[in-house]
Amino acid sequence: MEQQIINNIAEICHQHGIEKAIISPGSRNAPLTLAFARHPKIQCYSISDERSAAFIGMGMAQADRKTVALICTSGSAALNYAPAIAEAYFQEIPLLIITADRPPEWIDQWDGQTIRQENIYGKHVKKSFNLPVDLTHKDAQHQTYRFVNEAIIESSSNVHGPVHINIPFREPFYPEKDAPWKYDNEVPLIKKFSGTKSLLTSEIKSIQDELKQYSKIAIVLGQEQYENEFLIELDHITQKLNIPIYADIISNGHRLKNAIHFTDTIGLRILKEGNHDLIPELVISFGKSIISKNLKLFLRKNVNTQWHIKEHNAFIADPFQAITKQIEINPQYFLAVLNKESSQQFLKDWKDQNDQVSTITNKFLATQKFNEFSILADLIDKIPDKSNLHLANSLSVRYANFIGLKNRTAIKVWANRGTSGIDGSTSSAVGHAISKEKEAHYLITGDVAFFYDRNAFWHKYPYPNLKIILLNNHGGSIFRMIKGPKEQQELEEFFETEQRLEAKNLCNEFGIAHFTAEDEESFNTIKDRFISYPQSALLEIKSDSKINQKIFEDFKNQFKS
């Protein structure tokens, strides 16, 4: 084992701008652990649970918009990274995954902590590199440095995403006690420079000529880390051209004047009514996924022409089954090309729908007895401006989308909607909170997602700026809301999966202040104190899943009838 070569890998990472590394303890990865932990310019965090570690690192990379390194030992440790890697791949978050491996002669030989790690993440990483096991020859060293350079560049080039480096190690793993230690400032470094994509004059003319035939144009804003300059220009151009913007909660488009916030509820309403005046002739989409299922169904059923605008694409995504143009250009540049006014009446019709739904929603929520949907609306309204709102998957993100942020322009929303799994929602929020320690963070989560990811707190790093709103209805209540599982006799045991856990003991273990609300009176007593509490805190909302089900169904039925 050539420790100096491994030290130089850490130095290359530093010189490429990697500032943070998440390390899970192990022996096979000891050379990497020492190289990164001793580097004076890389902040390292020790997180024992690899699944949680990867989501925490992903949250940091998302918050900082920089590549974060993940380092683990061999065997199943590497497999535990997989959920976060898949999420990062589809959310386009840059990660550098470095896994220690056994040498090739021991693969498939019943040796401990030995699995088949080469290309272990398959198509869920942008690229995978397997380093040579013998690094003594200068050509092997040159290849190693080239691979590391290429991996880091790849993580943040074009479509950002995770990249994997697998390093087989033979013993010994540890240097002698007083062995000299250094980092080579003159390590081989490869830099990449690339320009911004633009359109040819002929392509611009073709787009503008086709725009002339459409009188009802709408924009879909999917999940993306949009530049502020783009949102400002989008706000300006859509007001000028009378274009409605379908902006559900994960789009962070709630600040825009023409934003249609209640996309899911309106979609539910117009699917039932079949209002042809609200059907766009052209949909122009930005970003990635949307949460609003009913809007998706409405567009899928009625729209024939969609243009998707994104500078770099890993694949052609066609969620509305209507895509006719994939325009690869900087989104802000495209706005300069967009010169066709949409119908004023079309915009007015959508805004009227938005206002009507807002009024009905507020009135409904204000008149219900104690339940998690109404309580959540109250709490979201109290979250301070300039906070980060993290939404766990399953019911939490859906509730929030139906409630909406309306004009809460300074709140930024985050959600793991790449794969939409529940597995790392808390860990991702913790990564954000640690990374952006001067900002306030609020996580809304259900009990199954929360307890599934309890190891998000199993480390020594403080997160006094994180508050958690836990909807504890003692099971996966979303299955009561879905046609299909709710009608099956196996609902409670195999779909809802009833559990009796409470968060108080967990909070005691990890030093989190615990608040509980079981009825209207207790909630009103503690809600303001929870929101303003100066340290990390958790508010556990205990409610009846059957009451929650009925209230949510009553809410949606208003728009179906």
Coordinates of C-alpha atoms in Angstrom, one line a residue:
M1 CA 0.0 0.0 0.0
E2 CA 1.4 3.3 -1.1
Q3 CA 0.0 5.9 1.4
Q4 CA 1.5 8.8 -0.4
I5 CA -0.5 8.0 -3.5
I6 CA -3.7 7.9 -1.4
N7 CA -2.7 11.2 0.2
N8 CA -2.3 12.7 -3.3
I9 CA -5.9 11.6 -4.1
A10 CA -7.1 13.7 -1.2
E11 CA -4.9 16.6 -2.5
I12 CA -6.4 16.3 -5.9
C13 CA -9.9 16.5 -4.4
H14 CA -8.9 19.6 -2.5
Q15 CA -7.4 21.3 -5.5
H16 CA -10.6 20.6 -7.4
G17 CA -12.6 22.4 -4.7
I18 CA -13.9 19.5 -2.6
E19 CA -14.3 20.8 0.9
K20 CA -16.2 18.1 2.7
A21 CA -16.0 14.3 3.0
I22 CA -18.3 11.9 4.8
I23 CA -16.3 8.9 6.2
S24 CA -17.9 5.8 7.6
P25 CA -15.5 3.9 9.9
G26 CA -13.8 0.7 8.7
S27 CA -10.4 -0.9 8.4
R28 CA -10.1 -1.5 4.6
N29 CA -10.7 2.2 4.0
A30 CA -8.1 3.3 6.6
P31 CA -5.6 4.7 4.1
L32 CA -8.4 6.9 2.7
T33 CA -9.7 7.8 6.2
L34 CA -6.2 9.0 7.2
A35 CA -5.5 10.8 3.9
F36 CA -8.8 12.8 4.1
A37 CA -9.1 13.3 7.9
R38 CA -5.5 14.7 8.1
H39 CA -5.9 17.0 5.2
P40 CA -6.0 20.6 6.6
K41 CA -8.4 21.9 3.9
I42 CA -11.0 19.1 3.9
Q43 CA -13.7 19.1 6.6
C44 CA -14.4 15.4 7.4
Y45 CA -17.5 14.0 9.2
S46 CA -17.6 10.5 10.7
I47 CA -21.0 8.9 10.2
S48 CA -21.3 5.2 11.1
D49 CA -24.4 4.2 9.2
E50 CA -23.5 4.2 5.5
R51 CA -27.1 4.7 4.3
S52 CA -27.5 7.7 6.5
A53 CA -24.0 8.9 5.7
A54 CA -24.7 9.0 2.0
F55 CA -27.9 11.0 2.4
I56 CA -26.2 13.4 4.8
G57 CA -23.5 13.9 2.2
M58 CA -26.1 14.3 -0.5
G59 CA -27.8 17.0 1.5
M60 CA -24.5 18.8 2.0
A61 CA -23.7 18.7 -1.7
Q62 CA -27.2 19.9 -2.5
A63 CA -27.0 22.8 0.0
D64 CA -23.5 23.9 -1.1
R65 CA -23.8 23.1 -4.8
K66 CA -20.4 21.4 -4.6
T67 CA -19.2 17.9 -4.9
V68 CA -19.0 16.0 -1.5
A69 CA -16.8 12.9 -1.1
L70 CA -18.3 9.7 0.4
I71 CA -15.8 7.2 1.8
C72 CA -16.5 3.7 3.1
T73 CA -15.0 0.3 3.6
S74 CA -15.6 -2.9 1.5
G75 CA -18.5 -5.2 1.3
S76 CA -22.1 -4.4 2.3
A77 CA -21.0 -0.9 3.4
A78 CA -20.8 0.1 -0.3
L79 CA -24.2 -1.4 -1.0
N80 CA -25.7 0.8 1.7
Y81 CA -24.8 3.9 -0.3
A82 CA -27.1 2.8 -3.1
P83 CA -30.4 4.5 -2.1
A84 CA -28.7 7.9 -1.8
I85 CA -26.7 7.4 -5.0
A86 CA -29.8 6.7 -7.0
E87 CA -31.5 9.8 -5.5
A88 CA -28.5 11.9 -6.3
Y89 CA -28.4 10.6 -9.8
F90 CA -32.0 11.5 -10.6
Q91 CA -31.7 14.8 -8.7
E92 CA -28.4 15.6 -10.5
I93 CA -26.4 16.2 -7.3
P94 CA -22.6 15.8 -7.5
L95 CA -21.1 13.1 -5.3
L96 CA -17.7 11.5 -5.4
I97 CA -18.1 8.0 -4.0
I98 CA -14.8 6.3 -3.0
T99 CA -15.2 2.7 -1.8
A100 CA -12.4 0.6 -0.5
D101 CA -12.3 -3.0 -1.9
R102 CA -10.6 -6.3 -1.4
P103 CA -7.8 -7.1 -3.9
P104 CA -9.0 -9.0 -7.0
E105 CA -7.5 -12.4 -6.0
W106 CA -9.9 -12.6 -3.0
I107 CA -13.1 -11.9 -4.9
D108 CA -15.5 -14.9 -4.8
Q109 CA -13.2 -16.7 -2.4
W110 CA -15.4 -16.5 0.7
D111 CA -13.2 -13.9 2.2
G112 CA -14.8 -11.6 4.8
Q113 CA -16.5 -8.3 3.7
T114 CA -15.8 -9.2 0.1
I115 CA -18.4 -8.7 -2.7
R116 CA -18.3 -7.8 -6.4
Q117 CA -17.8 -4.0 -6.1
E118 CA -16.6 -3.1 -9.6
N119 CA -19.5 -1.2 -11.3
I120 CA -21.6 -1.9 -8.2
Y121 CA -23.9 1.1 -8.8
G122 CA -24.6 0.2 -12.4
K123 CA -26.5 2.9 -14.3
H124 CA -27.1 5.0 -11.3
V125 CA -23.7 6.7 -11.5
K126 CA -22.4 8.8 -14.3
K127 CA -19.2 6.9 -14.5
S128 CA -17.3 4.2 -12.5
F129 CA -13.6 3.7 -12.1
N130 CA -11.7 0.8 -10.7
L131 CA -8.1 1.7 -9.6
P132 CA -5.2 -0.7 -10.0
V133 CA -4.3 -2.7 -6.9
D134 CA -0.5 -2.2 -7.3
L135 CA 0.4 1.5 -7.3
T136 CA 4.2 1.2 -7.2
H137 CA 4.7 1.6 -11.0
K138 CA 4.7 5.2 -12.3
D139 CA 2.2 4.3 -15.0
A140 CA -0.3 2.9 -12.5
Q141 CA 0.2 6.2 -10.5
H142 CA -0.4 8.2 -13.6
Q143 CA -3.6 6.3 -14.4
T144 CA -4.8 6.7 -10.8
Y145 CA -4.4 10.5 -10.8
R146 CA -6.0 10.7 -14.2
F147 CA -9.0 8.6 -13.0
V148 CA -9.4 10.8 -9.9
N149 CA -9.3 14.0 -11.9
E150 CA -11.8 12.6 -14.4
A151 CA -14.2 11.4 -11.7
I152 CA -14.3 14.8 -10.0
I153 CA -14.7 16.7 -13.2
E154 CA -17.5 14.3 -14.3
S155 CA -19.4 14.8 -11.1
S156 CA -20.0 18.5 -11.8
S157 CA -19.9 18.6 -15.6
N158 CA -22.9 19.0 -17.8
V159 CA -25.6 16.9 -16.0
H160 CA -24.2 16.8 -12.4
G161 CA -24.4 13.5 -10.5
P162 CA -22.6 10.8 -8.6
V163 CA -19.3 9.2 -9.8
H164 CA -17.7 6.1 -8.3
I165 CA -14.1 5.2 -7.6
N166 CA -13.4 1.7 -6.3
I167 CA -10.0 1.2 -4.8
P168 CA -8.7 -2.3 -3.9
F169 CA -6.3 -2.4 -1.0
R170 CA -3.9 -5.0 0.2
E171 CA -2.6 -5.1 3.7
P172 CA -1.0 -3.3 5.6
F173 CA -3.5 -0.5 5.8
Y174 CA -1.9 1.6 8.5
P175 CA 1.4 3.6 8.3
E176 CA 4.0 3.2 11.0
K177 CA 3.4 5.4 14.1
D178 CA 6.0 8.0 13.3
A179 CA 6.0 7.7 9.5
P180 CA 6.5 11.0 7.6
W181 CA 3.2 12.5 6.3
K182 CA 2.8 15.0 3.5
Y183 CA 0.6 16.1 0.6
D184 CA 2.2 16.8 -2.8
N185 CA 1.1 20.3 -3.9
E186 CA 2.3 19.5 -7.4
V187 CA 0.0 16.6 -8.0
P188 CA -1.1 16.2 -11.6
L189 CA -4.2 18.3 -12.1
I190 CA -6.6 18.3 -15.0
K191 CA -9.0 21.2 -15.4
K192 CA -12.0 21.4 -17.7
F193 CA -13.4 24.5 -19.3
S194 CA -16.7 24.6 -21.2
G195 CA -19.0 27.3 -22.6
T196 CA -22.7 27.8 -22.4
K197 CA -24.9 26.3 -25.0
S198 CA -26.8 28.7 -27.3
L199 CA -29.0 28.4 -30.4
L200 CA -28.3 29.1 -34.0
T201 CA -30.1 32.0 -35.6
S202 CA -32.0 29.6 -37.8
E203 CA -33.1 27.6 -34.8
I204 CA -34.3 30.7 -33.0
K205 CA -36.3 31.7 -36.1
S206 CA -37.9 28.3 -36.3
I207 CA -38.9 28.4 -32.6
Q208 CA -40.4 31.8 -32.9
D209 CA -42.2 31.0 -36.1
E210 CA -43.8 28.0 -34.5
L211 CA -44.8 30.0 -31.4
K212 CA -47.0 32.2 -33.5
Q213 CA -49.6 29.4 -33.9
Y214 CA -50.2 29.0 -30.2
S215 CA -52.6 31.3 -28.3
K216 CA -52.7 29.4 -25.0
I217 CA -49.2 28.8 -23.7
A218 CA -48.3 27.5 -20.2
I219 CA -45.1 26.9 -18.3
V220 CA -44.4 23.9 -16.1
L221 CA -41.7 24.5 -13.5
G222 CA -40.3 21.2 -12.2
Q223 CA -37.9 20.6 -9.3
E224 CA -34.5 22.3 -9.9
Q225 CA -32.0 24.5 -8.2
Y226 CA -32.8 27.5 -10.3
E227 CA -30.5 30.5 -10.4
N228 CA -32.2 33.6 -8.8
E229 CA -31.5 35.6 -12.0
F230 CA -33.5 33.0 -14.0
L231 CA -36.5 33.2 -11.6
I232 CA -36.5 37.0 -11.8
E233 CA -36.4 37.0 -15.6
L234 CA -39.1 34.3 -15.7
D235 CA -41.3 36.4 -13.5
H236 CA -40.8 39.4 -15.7
I237 CA -41.3 37.6 -19.1
T238 CA -44.4 35.6 -18.0
Q239 CA -46.1 38.7 -16.7
K240 CA -45.3 40.5 -20.0
L241 CA -46.6 37.6 -22.1
N242 CA -49.6 36.5 -19.9
I243 CA -48.2 33.0 -19.3
P244 CA -49.4 31.0 -16.3
I245 CA -46.7 29.0 -14.5
Y246 CA -47.7 25.6 -13.0
A247 CA -45.5 25.7 -9.9
D248 CA -46.2 23.1 -7.3
I249 CA -44.4 23.3 -3.9
I250 CA -41.1 21.5 -4.9
S251 CA -40.5 23.9 -7.8
N252 CA -39.8 26.9 -5.5
G253 CA -41.8 29.0 -7.9
H254 CA -44.2 30.3 -5.2
R255 CA -42.6 33.8 -5.4
L256 CA -43.7 34.3 -9.1
K257 CA -46.6 36.5 -9.8
N258 CA -48.2 34.2 -12.4
A259 CA -47.6 31.0 -10.3
I260 CA -50.5 28.6 -10.1
H261 CA -49.8 27.1 -6.6
F262 CA -52.6 24.6 -6.3
T263 CA -51.8 22.5 -9.3
D264 CA -52.9 19.2 -7.7
T265 CA -56.3 20.4 -6.5
I266 CA -57.0 22.3 -9.7
G267 CA -56.0 19.2 -11.7
L268 CA -58.4 17.2 -9.6
R269 CA -61.1 19.7 -10.3
I270 CA -60.7 20.1 -14.0
L271 CA -60.2 16.4 -14.7
K272 CA -63.7 16.0 -13.3
E273 CA -65.2 19.0 -15.1
G274 CA -63.3 18.6 -18.4
N275 CA -62.9 22.4 -18.8
H276 CA -61.5 22.8 -22.3
D277 CA -60.8 26.5 -21.8
L278 CA -58.0 25.5 -19.4
I279 CA -56.1 23.2 -21.8
P280 CA -52.8 24.7 -23.0
E281 CA -51.9 24.4 -26.7
L282 CA -48.2 24.4 -25.8
V283 CA -46.5 23.5 -22.6
I284 CA -43.0 24.7 -22.0
S285 CA -41.3 22.9 -19.2
F286 CA -38.2 23.6 -17.1
G287 CA -36.4 21.4 -14.5
K288 CA -37.3 17.9 -13.6
S289 CA -40.2 16.2 -11.7
I290 CA -43.4 17.6 -10.4
I291 CA -45.3 16.3 -7.4
S292 CA -48.8 17.1 -8.6
K293 CA -50.3 13.8 -9.8
N294 CA -53.6 15.3 -11.0
L295 CA -51.8 18.0 -13.0
K296 CA -49.8 15.2 -14.6
L297 CA -52.9 13.3 -15.5
F298 CA -54.6 16.4 -16.9
L299 CA -51.6 17.3 -19.1
R300 CA -51.2 13.7 -20.2
K301 CA -54.8 13.5 -21.2
N302 CA -55.1 16.8 -23.0
V303 CA -51.8 18.2 -24.2
N304 CA -50.2 17.3 -27.5
T305 CA -47.2 19.7 -27.7
Q306 CA -44.5 20.1 -25.0
W307 CA -41.1 21.7 -25.3
H308 CA -38.5 20.9 -22.6
I309 CA -35.8 23.4 -21.9
K310 CA -32.6 22.2 -20.2
E311 CA -29.0 22.9 -21.1
H312 CA -27.9 19.3 -20.4
N313 CA -30.0 16.2 -20.4
A314 CA -29.0 12.7 -19.4
F315 CA -32.0 11.2 -21.2
I316 CA -35.3 12.3 -22.9
A317 CA -38.0 12.6 -20.2
D318 CA -41.6 12.7 -21.4
P319 CA -43.8 12.5 -18.3
F320 CA -46.8 14.1 -20.1
Q321 CA -46.3 11.9 -23.3
A322 CA -46.4 15.1 -25.3
I323 CA -42.8 16.1 -25.9
T324 CA -42.0 17.4 -29.4
K325 CA -38.9 19.5 -28.8
Q326 CA -36.0 19.0 -26.4
I327 CA -34.2 22.4 -26.5
E328 CA -30.7 22.2 -25.0
I329 CA -29.9 25.8 -24.0
N330 CA -29.4 27.7 -20.8
P331 CA -33.0 28.3 -19.6
Q332 CA -32.4 32.0 -19.1
Y333 CA -31.2 32.3 -22.7
F334 CA -34.4 30.6 -23.9
L335 CA -36.5 33.3 -22.1
A336 CA -34.9 35.9 -24.5
V337 CA -36.3 33.8 -27.4
L338 CA -39.8 33.5 -26.0
N339 CA -41.6 36.4 -27.6
K340 CA -45.2 35.2 -28.1
E341 CA -48.0 36.5 -25.9
S342 CA -50.5 34.0 -24.5
S343 CA -54.2 34.7 -24.2
Q344 CA -55.0 37.1 -21.4
Q345 CA -58.2 35.1 -20.8
F346 CA -56.3 31.9 -20.5
L347 CA -54.1 33.4 -17.8
K348 CA -57.2 34.8 -16.1
D349 CA -59.0 31.5 -16.1
W350 CA -56.1 29.8 -14.4
K351 CA -55.6 32.5 -11.8
D352 CA -59.4 32.4 -11.1
Q353 CA -59.1 28.7 -10.5
N354 CA -56.1 29.3 -8.2
D355 CA -57.9 31.9 -6.2
Q356 CA -61.1 29.8 -5.9
V357 CA -59.1 26.8 -4.7
S358 CA -57.2 28.9 -2.2
T359 CA -60.4 30.2 -0.7
I360 CA -62.0 26.8 -0.5
T361 CA -58.9 25.2 1.0
N362 CA -58.4 27.9 3.7
K363 CA -62.1 27.7 4.6
F364 CA -62.1 23.9 4.8
L365 CA -58.9 23.7 6.9
A366 CA -60.2 26.3 9.3
T367 CA -63.3 24.4 10.1
Q368 CA -61.9 20.9 10.9
K369 CA -61.4 19.3 14.2
F370 CA -57.9 18.2 15.3
N371 CA -56.1 16.4 12.4
E372 CA -52.7 16.4 10.8
F373 CA -53.8 18.1 7.6
S374 CA -55.2 21.2 9.3
I375 CA -52.4 21.3 11.9
L376 CA -49.8 21.2 9.2
A377 CA -51.4 24.2 7.4
D378 CA -51.2 26.1 10.7
L379 CA -47.6 25.2 11.2
I380 CA -46.5 26.0 7.6
D381 CA -48.0 29.4 8.0
K382 CA -45.9 30.0 11.1
I383 CA -42.5 29.0 9.6
P384 CA -40.3 32.1 9.6
D385 CA -39.3 33.7 6.3
K386 CA -35.8 32.8 4.9
S387 CA -36.2 29.2 6.3
N388 CA -35.5 26.0 4.5
L389 CA -38.5 23.6 4.4
H390 CA -37.7 20.0 4.0
L391 CA -40.5 17.6 3.0
A392 CA -40.3 13.9 3.5
N393 CA -41.9 11.6 0.9
S394 CA -45.3 9.9 1.1
L395 CA -48.1 12.0 2.7
S396 CA -45.9 14.9 4.0
V397 CA -45.0 16.3 0.6
R398 CA -48.5 15.7 -0.7
Y399 CA -50.2 17.5 2.2
A400 CA -47.8 20.4 1.8
N401 CA -48.5 20.6 -1.9
F402 CA -52.3 20.8 -1.3
I403 CA -51.7 23.4 1.3
G404 CA -49.3 25.5 -0.7
L405 CA -46.9 28.2 0.3
K406 CA -48.9 30.9 -1.5
N407 CA -46.8 34.1 -1.1
R408 CA -44.1 32.9 1.3
T409 CA -41.5 34.0 -1.2
A410 CA -38.5 33.7 1.1
I411 CA -39.0 30.0 2.1
K412 CA -37.0 27.5 0.1
V413 CA -38.3 23.9 -0.3
W414 CA -36.3 20.7 -0.5
A415 CA -37.6 17.1 -1.1
N416 CA -36.0 13.9 -2.3
R417 CA -38.1 13.6 -5.5
G418 CA -35.4 11.9 -7.6
T419 CA -36.5 8.4 -6.5
S420 CA -39.2 9.6 -4.1
G421 CA -38.2 7.2 -1.4
I422 CA -38.8 7.7 2.3
D423 CA -35.4 6.2 3.3
G424 CA -33.2 9.3 3.6
S425 CA -35.5 12.3 4.1
T426 CA -34.2 13.0 7.6
S427 CA -30.6 12.5 6.8
S428 CA -30.8 14.8 3.8
A429 CA -32.3 17.5 6.1
V430 CA -29.6 16.9 8.7
G431 CA -26.9 17.3 6.0
H432 CA -28.4 20.6 4.9
A433 CA -28.6 21.8 8.5
I434 CA -25.0 21.0 9.3
S435 CA -23.8 22.5 6.1
K436 CA -25.9 25.7 6.3
E437 CA -25.6 26.2 10.0
K438 CA -26.7 29.9 10.0
E439 CA -30.0 29.1 8.3
A440 CA -33.2 27.8 9.9
H441 CA -34.4 24.3 8.7
Y442 CA -37.8 22.7 9.3
L443 CA -38.5 19.1 8.4
I444 CA -42.1 17.8 7.9
T445 CA -42.1 14.0 8.1
G446 CA -44.3 11.0 8.7
D447 CA -43.6 8.4 11.4
V448 CA -42.6 5.6 9.0
A449 CA -40.1 7.8 7.2
F450 CA -38.8 9.3 10.5
F451 CA -38.2 6.1 12.3
Y452 CA -36.8 4.4 9.2
D453 CA -34.1 7.0 9.1
R454 CA -33.4 7.4 12.9
N455 CA -29.6 7.0 12.4
A456 CA -29.6 10.5 10.8
F457 CA -28.9 11.6 14.4
W458 CA -26.3 9.0 15.2
H459 CA -23.2 11.2 15.2
K460 CA -21.6 14.0 17.1
Y461 CA -22.2 17.0 14.8
P462 CA -24.6 19.7 16.1
Y463 CA -27.8 20.8 14.3
P464 CA -29.4 23.4 16.6
N465 CA -31.0 25.0 13.6
L466 CA -33.2 22.0 12.7
K467 CA -36.8 21.6 13.9
I468 CA -38.8 18.5 13.0
I469 CA -42.6 18.3 12.6
L470 CA -43.5 14.6 13.0
L471 CA -46.9 13.4 11.9
N472 CA -47.3 10.3 14.0
N473 CA -50.4 8.4 13.1
H474 CA -48.7 5.1 14.0
G475 CA -48.5 3.7 10.4
G476 CA -48.2 4.4 6.7
S477 CA -51.4 6.4 6.6
I478 CA -51.0 7.2 2.9
F479 CA -52.3 3.7 2.0
R480 CA -55.6 4.7 3.5
M481 CA -55.8 7.5 1.0
I482 CA -55.0 5.4 -2.1
K483 CA -57.8 3.6 -4.0
G484 CA -56.7 0.0 -4.1
P485 CA -54.8 -0.8 -0.8
K486 CA -57.5 0.9 1.3
E487 CA -60.1 -1.6 -0.1
Q488 CA -58.0 -4.7 0.8
Q489 CA -58.4 -6.8 4.0
E490 CA -54.6 -6.8 4.3
L491 CA -54.5 -2.9 4.6
E492 CA -53.6 -2.6 8.3
E493 CA -51.0 -5.4 8.5
F494 CA -49.2 -5.3 5.1
F495 CA -49.8 -1.8 3.7
E496 CA -50.3 0.6 6.5
T497 CA -47.9 -1.4 8.8
E498 CA -49.1 -0.3 12.2
Q499 CA -46.4 0.6 14.6
R500 CA -46.6 2.0 18.2
L501 CA -43.3 3.9 18.4
E502 CA -43.1 7.4 19.9
A503 CA -40.3 9.9 19.4
K504 CA -39.8 10.9 23.1
N505 CA -37.1 8.3 23.8
L506 CA -35.3 9.0 20.5
C507 CA -35.2 12.7 21.4
N508 CA -33.8 11.9 24.8
E509 CA -31.1 9.8 23.3
F510 CA -30.0 12.5 20.9
G511 CA -30.6 15.7 22.9
I512 CA -33.5 17.0 20.9
A513 CA -36.2 18.9 22.7
H514 CA -39.6 17.1 22.5
F515 CA -43.0 18.6 22.2
T516 CA -46.3 16.7 21.9
A517 CA -49.7 17.6 20.6
E518 CA -52.6 15.2 20.9
D519 CA -55.5 17.6 20.7
E520 CA -56.4 21.2 19.7
E521 CA -55.7 22.5 23.2
S522 CA -52.2 21.0 23.6
F523 CA -51.3 22.1 20.1
N524 CA -52.4 25.7 20.6
T525 CA -50.4 25.8 23.9
I526 CA -47.1 24.7 22.4
K527 CA -47.0 25.6 18.7
D528 CA -45.4 29.1 19.1
R529 CA -42.9 27.9 21.6
F530 CA -41.9 25.1 19.3
I531 CA -41.4 27.4 16.3
S532 CA -39.3 29.8 18.3
Y533 CA -37.3 27.3 20.3
P534 CA -33.6 28.2 20.2
Q535 CA -32.3 24.7 19.8
S536 CA -33.1 21.6 17.8
A537 CA -36.7 20.4 18.6
L538 CA -39.3 18.0 17.5
L539 CA -43.0 18.5 17.6
E540 CA -44.9 15.1 17.6
I541 CA -48.4 15.4 16.3
K542 CA -50.4 12.3 17.4
S543 CA -53.6 11.8 15.5
D544 CA -56.0 9.1 14.4
S545 CA -55.3 7.8 10.9
K546 CA -59.0 7.0 10.3
I547 CA -60.0 10.6 11.1
N548 CA -57.1 11.9 8.9
Q549 CA -58.3 9.7 6.1
K550 CA -61.9 11.0 6.3
I551 CA -60.9 14.6 6.5
F552 CA -58.5 14.4 3.5
E553 CA -61.1 12.5 1.5
D554 CA -63.7 15.1 2.4
F555 CA -61.3 17.8 1.2
K556 CA -60.7 16.2 -2.1
N557 CA -64.4 15.4 -2.6
Q558 CA -65.2 19.1 -2.6
F559 CA -63.4 19.3 -6.0
K560 CA -64.7 16.1 -7.4
S561 CA -68.4 16.9 -6.9

